[in-house]
CSV table of C-alpha atoms in Angstrom, one decimal:
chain,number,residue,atom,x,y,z
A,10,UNK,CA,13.0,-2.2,-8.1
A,11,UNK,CA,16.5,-0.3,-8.2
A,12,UNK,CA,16.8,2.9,-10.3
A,13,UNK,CA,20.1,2.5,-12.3
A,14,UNK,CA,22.8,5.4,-12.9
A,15,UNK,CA,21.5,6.0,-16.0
A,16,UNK,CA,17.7,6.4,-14.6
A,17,UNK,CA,18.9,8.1,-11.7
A,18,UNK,CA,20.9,10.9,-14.0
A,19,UNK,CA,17.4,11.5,-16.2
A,20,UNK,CA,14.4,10.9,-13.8
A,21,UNK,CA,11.8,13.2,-15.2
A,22,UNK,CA,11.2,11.3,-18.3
A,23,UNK,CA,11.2,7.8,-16.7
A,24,UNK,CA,7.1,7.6,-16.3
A,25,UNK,CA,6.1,6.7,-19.6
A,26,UNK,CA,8.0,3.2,-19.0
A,27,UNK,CA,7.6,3.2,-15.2
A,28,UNK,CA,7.0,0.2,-12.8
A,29,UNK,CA,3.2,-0.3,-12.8
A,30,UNK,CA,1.2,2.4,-11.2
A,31,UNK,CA,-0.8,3.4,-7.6
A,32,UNK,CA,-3.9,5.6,-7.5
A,33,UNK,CA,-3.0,8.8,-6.4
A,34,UNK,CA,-4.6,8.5,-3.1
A,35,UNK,CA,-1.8,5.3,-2.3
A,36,UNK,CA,1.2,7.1,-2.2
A,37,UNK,CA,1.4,7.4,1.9
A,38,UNK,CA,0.0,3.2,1.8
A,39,UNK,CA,3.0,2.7,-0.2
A,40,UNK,CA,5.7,4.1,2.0
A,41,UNK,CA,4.0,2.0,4.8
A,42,UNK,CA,4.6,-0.8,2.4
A,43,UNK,CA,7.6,-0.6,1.3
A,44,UNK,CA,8.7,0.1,4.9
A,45,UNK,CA,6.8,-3.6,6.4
A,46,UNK,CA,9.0,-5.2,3.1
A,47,UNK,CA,11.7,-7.6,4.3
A,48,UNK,CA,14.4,-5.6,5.3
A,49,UNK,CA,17.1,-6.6,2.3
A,50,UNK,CA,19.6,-4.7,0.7
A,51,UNK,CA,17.4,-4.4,-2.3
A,52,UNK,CA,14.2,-2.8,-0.5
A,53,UNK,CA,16.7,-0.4,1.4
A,54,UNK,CA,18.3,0.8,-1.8
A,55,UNK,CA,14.6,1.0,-2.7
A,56,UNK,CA,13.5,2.8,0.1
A,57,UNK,CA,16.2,5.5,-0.1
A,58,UNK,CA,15.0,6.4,-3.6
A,59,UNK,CA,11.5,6.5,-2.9
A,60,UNK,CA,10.9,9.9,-3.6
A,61,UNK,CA,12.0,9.3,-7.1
A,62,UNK,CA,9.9,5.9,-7.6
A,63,UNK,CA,6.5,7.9,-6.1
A,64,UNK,CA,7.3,10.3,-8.7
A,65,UNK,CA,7.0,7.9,-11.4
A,66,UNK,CA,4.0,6.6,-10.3
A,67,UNK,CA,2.1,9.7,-9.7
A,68,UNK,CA,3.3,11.0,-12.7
A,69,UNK,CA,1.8,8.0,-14.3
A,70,UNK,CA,-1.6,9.2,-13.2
A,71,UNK,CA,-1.5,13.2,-13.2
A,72,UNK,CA,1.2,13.7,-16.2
A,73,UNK,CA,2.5,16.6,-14.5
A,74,UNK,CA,3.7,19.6,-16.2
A,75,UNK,CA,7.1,21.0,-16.7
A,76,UNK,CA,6.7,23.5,-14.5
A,77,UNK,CA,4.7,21.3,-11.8
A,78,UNK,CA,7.1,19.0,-12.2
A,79,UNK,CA,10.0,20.0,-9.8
A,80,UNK,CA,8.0,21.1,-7.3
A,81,UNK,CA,6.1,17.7,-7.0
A,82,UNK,CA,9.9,16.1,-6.5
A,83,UNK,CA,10.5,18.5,-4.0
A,84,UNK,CA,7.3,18.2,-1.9
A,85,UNK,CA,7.8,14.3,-2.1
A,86,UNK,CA,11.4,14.6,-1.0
A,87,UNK,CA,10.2,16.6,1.7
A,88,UNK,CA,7.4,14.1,3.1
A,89,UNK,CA,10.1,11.1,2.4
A,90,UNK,CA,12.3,12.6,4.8
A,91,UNK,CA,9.2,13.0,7.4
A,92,UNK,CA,8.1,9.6,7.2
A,93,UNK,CA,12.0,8.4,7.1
A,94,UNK,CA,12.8,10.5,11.1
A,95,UNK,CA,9.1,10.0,12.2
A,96,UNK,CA,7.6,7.0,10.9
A,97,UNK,CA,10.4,4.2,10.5
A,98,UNK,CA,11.4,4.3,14.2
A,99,UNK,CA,7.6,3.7,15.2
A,100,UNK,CA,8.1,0.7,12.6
A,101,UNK,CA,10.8,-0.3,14.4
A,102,UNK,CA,9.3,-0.3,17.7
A,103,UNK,CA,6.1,-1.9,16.3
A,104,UNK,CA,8.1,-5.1,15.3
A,105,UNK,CA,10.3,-4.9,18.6
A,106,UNK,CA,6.7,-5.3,20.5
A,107,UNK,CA,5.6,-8.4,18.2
A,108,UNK,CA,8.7,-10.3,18.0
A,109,UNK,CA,8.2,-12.2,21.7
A,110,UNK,CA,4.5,-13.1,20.7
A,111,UNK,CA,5.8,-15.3,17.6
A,112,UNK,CA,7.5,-17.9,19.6
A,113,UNK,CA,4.0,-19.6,20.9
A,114,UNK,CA,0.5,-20.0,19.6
A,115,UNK,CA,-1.5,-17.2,18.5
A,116,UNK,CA,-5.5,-17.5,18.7
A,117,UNK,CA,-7.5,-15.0,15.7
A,118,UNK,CA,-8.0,-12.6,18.5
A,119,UNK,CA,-4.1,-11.8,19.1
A,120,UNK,CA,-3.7,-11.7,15.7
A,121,UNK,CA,-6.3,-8.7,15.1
A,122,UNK,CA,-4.5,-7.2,18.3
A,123,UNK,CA,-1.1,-7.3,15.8
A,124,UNK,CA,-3.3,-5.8,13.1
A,125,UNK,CA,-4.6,-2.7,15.1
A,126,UNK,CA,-1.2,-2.0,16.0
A,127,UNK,CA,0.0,-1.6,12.3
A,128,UNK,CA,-3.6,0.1,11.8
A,129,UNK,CA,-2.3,2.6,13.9
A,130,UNK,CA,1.0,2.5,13.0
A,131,UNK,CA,-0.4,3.6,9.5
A,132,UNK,CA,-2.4,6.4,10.7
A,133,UNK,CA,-0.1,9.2,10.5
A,134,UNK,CA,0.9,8.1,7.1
A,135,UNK,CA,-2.4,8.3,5.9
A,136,UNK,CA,-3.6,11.6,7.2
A,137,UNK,CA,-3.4,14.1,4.7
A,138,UNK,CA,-2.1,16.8,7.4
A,139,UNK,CA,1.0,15.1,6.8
A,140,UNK,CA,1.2,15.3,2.9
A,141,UNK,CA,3.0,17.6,1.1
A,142,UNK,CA,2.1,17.3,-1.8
A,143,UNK,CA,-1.7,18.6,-1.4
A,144,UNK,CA,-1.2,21.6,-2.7
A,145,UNK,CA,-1.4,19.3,-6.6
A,146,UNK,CA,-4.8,18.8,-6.3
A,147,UNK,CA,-5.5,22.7,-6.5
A,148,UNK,CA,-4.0,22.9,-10.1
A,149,UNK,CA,-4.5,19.6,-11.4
A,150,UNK,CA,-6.3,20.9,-15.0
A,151,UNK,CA,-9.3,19.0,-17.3
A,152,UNK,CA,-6.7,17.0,-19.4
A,153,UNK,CA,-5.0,15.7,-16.3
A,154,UNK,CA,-8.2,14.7,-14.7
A,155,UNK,CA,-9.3,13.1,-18.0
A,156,UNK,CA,-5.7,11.5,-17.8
A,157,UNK,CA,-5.9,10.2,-14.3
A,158,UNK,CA,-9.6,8.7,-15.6
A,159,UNK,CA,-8.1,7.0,-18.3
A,160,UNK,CA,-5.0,5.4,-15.9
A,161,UNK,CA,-7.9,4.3,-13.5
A,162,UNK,CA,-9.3,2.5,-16.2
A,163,UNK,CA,-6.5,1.0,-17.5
A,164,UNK,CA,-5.4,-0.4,-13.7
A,165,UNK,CA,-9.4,-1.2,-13.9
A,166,UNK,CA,-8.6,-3.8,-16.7
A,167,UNK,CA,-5.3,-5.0,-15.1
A,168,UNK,CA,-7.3,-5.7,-11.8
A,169,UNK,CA,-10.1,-7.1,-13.9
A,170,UNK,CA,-7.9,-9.6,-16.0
A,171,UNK,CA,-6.1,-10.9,-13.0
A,172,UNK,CA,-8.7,-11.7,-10.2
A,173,UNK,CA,-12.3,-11.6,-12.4
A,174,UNK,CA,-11.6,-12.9,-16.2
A,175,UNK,CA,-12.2,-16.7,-16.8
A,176,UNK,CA,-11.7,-17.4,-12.9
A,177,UNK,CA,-13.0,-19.9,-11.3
A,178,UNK,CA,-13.3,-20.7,-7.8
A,179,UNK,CA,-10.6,-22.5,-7.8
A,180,UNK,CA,-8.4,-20.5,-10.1
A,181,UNK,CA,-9.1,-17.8,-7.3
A,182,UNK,CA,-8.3,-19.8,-4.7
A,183,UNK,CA,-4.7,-20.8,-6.1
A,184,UNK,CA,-4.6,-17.4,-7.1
A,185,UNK,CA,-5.0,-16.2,-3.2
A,186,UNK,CA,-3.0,-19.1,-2.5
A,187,UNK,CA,0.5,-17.8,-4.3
A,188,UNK,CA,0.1,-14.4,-3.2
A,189,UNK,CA,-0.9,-15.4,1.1
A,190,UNK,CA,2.4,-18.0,0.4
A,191,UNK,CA,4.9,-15.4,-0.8
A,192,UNK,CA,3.9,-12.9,2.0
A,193,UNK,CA,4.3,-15.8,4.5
A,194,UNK,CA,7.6,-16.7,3.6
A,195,UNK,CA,8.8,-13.6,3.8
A,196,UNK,CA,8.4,-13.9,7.5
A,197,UNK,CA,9.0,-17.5,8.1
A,198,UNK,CA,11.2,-18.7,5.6
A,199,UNK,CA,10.4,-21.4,3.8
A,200,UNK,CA,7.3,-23.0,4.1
A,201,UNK,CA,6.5,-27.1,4.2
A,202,UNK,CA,3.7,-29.5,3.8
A,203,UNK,CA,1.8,-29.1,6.5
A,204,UNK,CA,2.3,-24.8,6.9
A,205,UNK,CA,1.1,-25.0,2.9
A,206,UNK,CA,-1.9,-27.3,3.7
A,207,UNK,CA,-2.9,-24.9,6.7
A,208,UNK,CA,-2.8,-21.6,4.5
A,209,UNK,CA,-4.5,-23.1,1.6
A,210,UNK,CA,-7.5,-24.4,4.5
A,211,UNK,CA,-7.8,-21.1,6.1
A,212,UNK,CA,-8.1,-19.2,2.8
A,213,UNK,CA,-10.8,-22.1,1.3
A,214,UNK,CA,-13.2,-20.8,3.7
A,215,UNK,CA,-12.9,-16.8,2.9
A,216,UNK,CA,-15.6,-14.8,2.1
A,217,UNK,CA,-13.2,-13.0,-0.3
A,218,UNK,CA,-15.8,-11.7,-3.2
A,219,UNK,CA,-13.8,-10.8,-5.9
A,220,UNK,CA,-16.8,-8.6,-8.1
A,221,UNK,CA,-17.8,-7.2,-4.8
A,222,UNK,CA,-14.3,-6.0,-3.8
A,223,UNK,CA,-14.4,-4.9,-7.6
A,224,UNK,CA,-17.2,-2.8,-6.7
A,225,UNK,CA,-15.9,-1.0,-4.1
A,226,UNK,CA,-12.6,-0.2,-5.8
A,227,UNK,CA,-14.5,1.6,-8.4
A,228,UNK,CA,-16.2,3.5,-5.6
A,229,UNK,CA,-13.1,4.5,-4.1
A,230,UNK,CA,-11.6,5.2,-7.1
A,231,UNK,CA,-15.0,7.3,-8.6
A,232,UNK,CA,-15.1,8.9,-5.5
A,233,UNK,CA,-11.1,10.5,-5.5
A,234,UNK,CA,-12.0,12.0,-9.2
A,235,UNK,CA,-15.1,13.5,-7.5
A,236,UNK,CA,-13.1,15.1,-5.0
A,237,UNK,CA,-10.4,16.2,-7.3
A,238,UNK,CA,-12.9,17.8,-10.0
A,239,UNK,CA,-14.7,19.6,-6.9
A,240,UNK,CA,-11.6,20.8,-5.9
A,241,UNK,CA,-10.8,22.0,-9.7
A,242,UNK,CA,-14.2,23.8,-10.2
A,243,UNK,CA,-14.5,25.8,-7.1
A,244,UNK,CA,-11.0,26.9,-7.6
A,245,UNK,CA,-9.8,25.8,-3.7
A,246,UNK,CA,-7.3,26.9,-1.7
A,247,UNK,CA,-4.7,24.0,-0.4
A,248,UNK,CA,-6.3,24.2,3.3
A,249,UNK,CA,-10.0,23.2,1.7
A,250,UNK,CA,-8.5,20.8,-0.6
A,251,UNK,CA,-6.9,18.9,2.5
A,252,UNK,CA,-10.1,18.6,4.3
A,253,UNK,CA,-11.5,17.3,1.6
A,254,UNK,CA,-9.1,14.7,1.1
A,255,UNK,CA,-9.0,13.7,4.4
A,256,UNK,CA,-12.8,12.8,4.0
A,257,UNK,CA,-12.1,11.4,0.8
A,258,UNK,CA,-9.6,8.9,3.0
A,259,UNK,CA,-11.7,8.0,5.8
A,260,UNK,CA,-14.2,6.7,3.5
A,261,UNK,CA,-11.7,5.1,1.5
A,262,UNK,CA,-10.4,3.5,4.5
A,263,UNK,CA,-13.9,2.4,5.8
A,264,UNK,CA,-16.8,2.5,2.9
A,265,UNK,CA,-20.2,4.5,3.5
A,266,UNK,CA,-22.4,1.8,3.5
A,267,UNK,CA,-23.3,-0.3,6.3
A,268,UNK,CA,-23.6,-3.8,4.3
A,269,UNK,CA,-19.9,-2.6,2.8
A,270,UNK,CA,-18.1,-1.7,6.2
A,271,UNK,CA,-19.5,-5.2,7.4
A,272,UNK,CA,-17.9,-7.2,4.3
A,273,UNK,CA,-14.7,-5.2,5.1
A,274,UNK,CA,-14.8,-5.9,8.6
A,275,UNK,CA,-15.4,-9.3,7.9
A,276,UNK,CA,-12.2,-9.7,5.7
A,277,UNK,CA,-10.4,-8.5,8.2
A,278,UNK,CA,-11.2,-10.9,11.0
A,279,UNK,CA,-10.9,-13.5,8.3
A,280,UNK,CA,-7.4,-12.4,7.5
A,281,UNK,CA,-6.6,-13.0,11.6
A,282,UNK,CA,-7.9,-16.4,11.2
A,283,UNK,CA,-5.5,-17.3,8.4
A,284,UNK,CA,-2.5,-16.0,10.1
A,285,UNK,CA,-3.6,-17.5,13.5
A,286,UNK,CA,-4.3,-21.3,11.5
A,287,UNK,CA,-0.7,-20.5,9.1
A,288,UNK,CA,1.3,-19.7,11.9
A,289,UNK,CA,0.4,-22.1,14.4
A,290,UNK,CA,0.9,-24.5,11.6
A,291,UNK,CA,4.9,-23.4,12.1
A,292,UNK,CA,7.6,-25.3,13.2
A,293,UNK,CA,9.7,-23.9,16.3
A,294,UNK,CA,12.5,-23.4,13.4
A,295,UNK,CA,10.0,-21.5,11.7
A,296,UNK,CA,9.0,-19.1,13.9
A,297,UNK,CA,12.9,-18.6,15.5
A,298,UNK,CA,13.1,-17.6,11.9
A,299,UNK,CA,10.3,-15.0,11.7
A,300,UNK,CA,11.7,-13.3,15.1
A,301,UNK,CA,15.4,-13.3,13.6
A,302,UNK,CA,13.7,-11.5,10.5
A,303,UNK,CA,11.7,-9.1,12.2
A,304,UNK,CA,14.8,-8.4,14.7
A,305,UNK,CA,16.8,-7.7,10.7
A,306,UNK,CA,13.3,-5.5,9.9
A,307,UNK,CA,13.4,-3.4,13.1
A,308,UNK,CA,17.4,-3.5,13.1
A,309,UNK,CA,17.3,-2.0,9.3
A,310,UNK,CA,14.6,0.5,10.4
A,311,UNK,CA,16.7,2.4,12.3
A,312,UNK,CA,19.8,2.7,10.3
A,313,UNK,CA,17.4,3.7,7.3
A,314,UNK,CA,16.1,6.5,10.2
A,315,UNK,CA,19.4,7.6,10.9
A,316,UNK,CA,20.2,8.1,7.0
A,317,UNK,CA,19.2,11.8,5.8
């Protein structure tokens, strides 16, 4: 999305009519994200008014106050320009390092290796030492943590609707399908036949559970408004309320329960399978294409870096 003059000259009341919301807790996952898009014009224009577009979406959920307001824009103009020095040249680097791999086969295995890389490349993102905008959770008041409860159930419904209403397995599975297709062509390009037939294999034999990852959304989401209404009724300071979101995160990045980190842990290696089967389904056009892309990624990286 693209915020136009008029948006850009009135940003505060933009929320009510904003782009559909994150949780709260999303906001570093998002500047990851929007940094792994394909590097176009649009995404760059998007990326340099991210500040502004976080600030919609959080408002969306906390439905800040005048006063708290100005302050949240500051704080996340402050962490934009963080992650923009700190964290887009590591981005950069990251897709440097993968770029020679793409031009032969890659087995599962290699593929998990290129996920533990952007794993870690994540990491900083996601640790709340970085965030500057901590210091919200420490003043959010009952109405805005009834609000954020009734936004989390809303998004509930959306998720609900889309991957769990009238679905059957092979609703799901086209469902799956569209979205694994669009993320692979943003790397290779168009994709053909054969490349289509291999995706839709791979993804066929996924132990993707949709009530189960239901389930553990709820958790994760339950789980935030726990911290943020123990953080409310004891009245903490911005250094408590920091460790407590950092736990909050490590359990929302691997879940409590044994039987939960396994089906996690099994996605994942699943989600190395499908890339290993989709790209060694590529053509040698194909993947010349995914290196010329991720050269334009890492190329676009830096000049965004470079902008303050």
């Amino acid at each position: 999305p693209t915020i136009t003059a008029e948006q850009s000259r009135h940003p505060a009341p933009m929320p009510k009519t904003s782009p559909k919301p994150r949780r709260p807790w999303l906001i570093a996952l998002l500047l990851l994200c929007t940094a792994l898009l394909p590097a176009c014009t649009m995404v760059k224009v998007a990326y340099n008014q991210l500040d502004t577009l976080l600030y919609w979406r959080l408002d969306s959920y906390a439905d800040f106050t005048h006063e708290q307001a100005s302050r949240v824009h500051d704080s996340l103009a402050q962490f934009h320009q963080w992650h923009r020095r700190t964290q887009l040249p590591a981005y950069a680097d990251l897709l440097q390092g993968i770029r020679p791999r793409l031009a032969e086969a890659i087995s599962p295995e290699q593929a998990c290796m290129v996920f533990d890389q952007v794993r870690t490349a994540a990491d900083a993102t996601l640790d709340p030492a970085q965030w500057t905008l901590v210091w919200v959770a420490t003043e959010l008041s009952d109405d805005q943590l009834r609000h954020i409860e009734k936004k989390q159930d809303s998004t509930d419904a959306d998720w609900r609707k889309e991957w769990l209403a009238n679905m059957t397995p092979e609703k799901l599975l086209d469902a799956r399908f569209e979205q694994a297709l669009s993320r692979g062509e943003m790397l290779y390009g168009n994709l053909g036949k054969p490349q289509k037939a291999a995706l839709r294999a791979a993804l066929a034999d996924s132990s993707f559970d949709a009530p189960r990852s239901y389930a553990e959304r709820l958790r994760r989401e339950h789980d935030l408004l726990n911290v943020l209404r123990k953080i409310h009724a004891e009245k903490l300071g911005t250094e408590p309320a920091r460790a407590l979101l950092k736990a909050y995160m490590a359990r929302a990045l691997l879940p409590p329960d044994a039987a939960d980190q396994r089906y996690a842990q099994t996605l994942v290696r699943e989600g190395c399978e499908v890339f290993s089967r989709l790209h060694n389904a590529t053509t040698p056009a194909q993947r010349a294409q995914a290196a010329v892309n991720l050269d334009r990624y890492a190329r676009d990286f830096r000049l965004l870096a470079a902008q303050r």
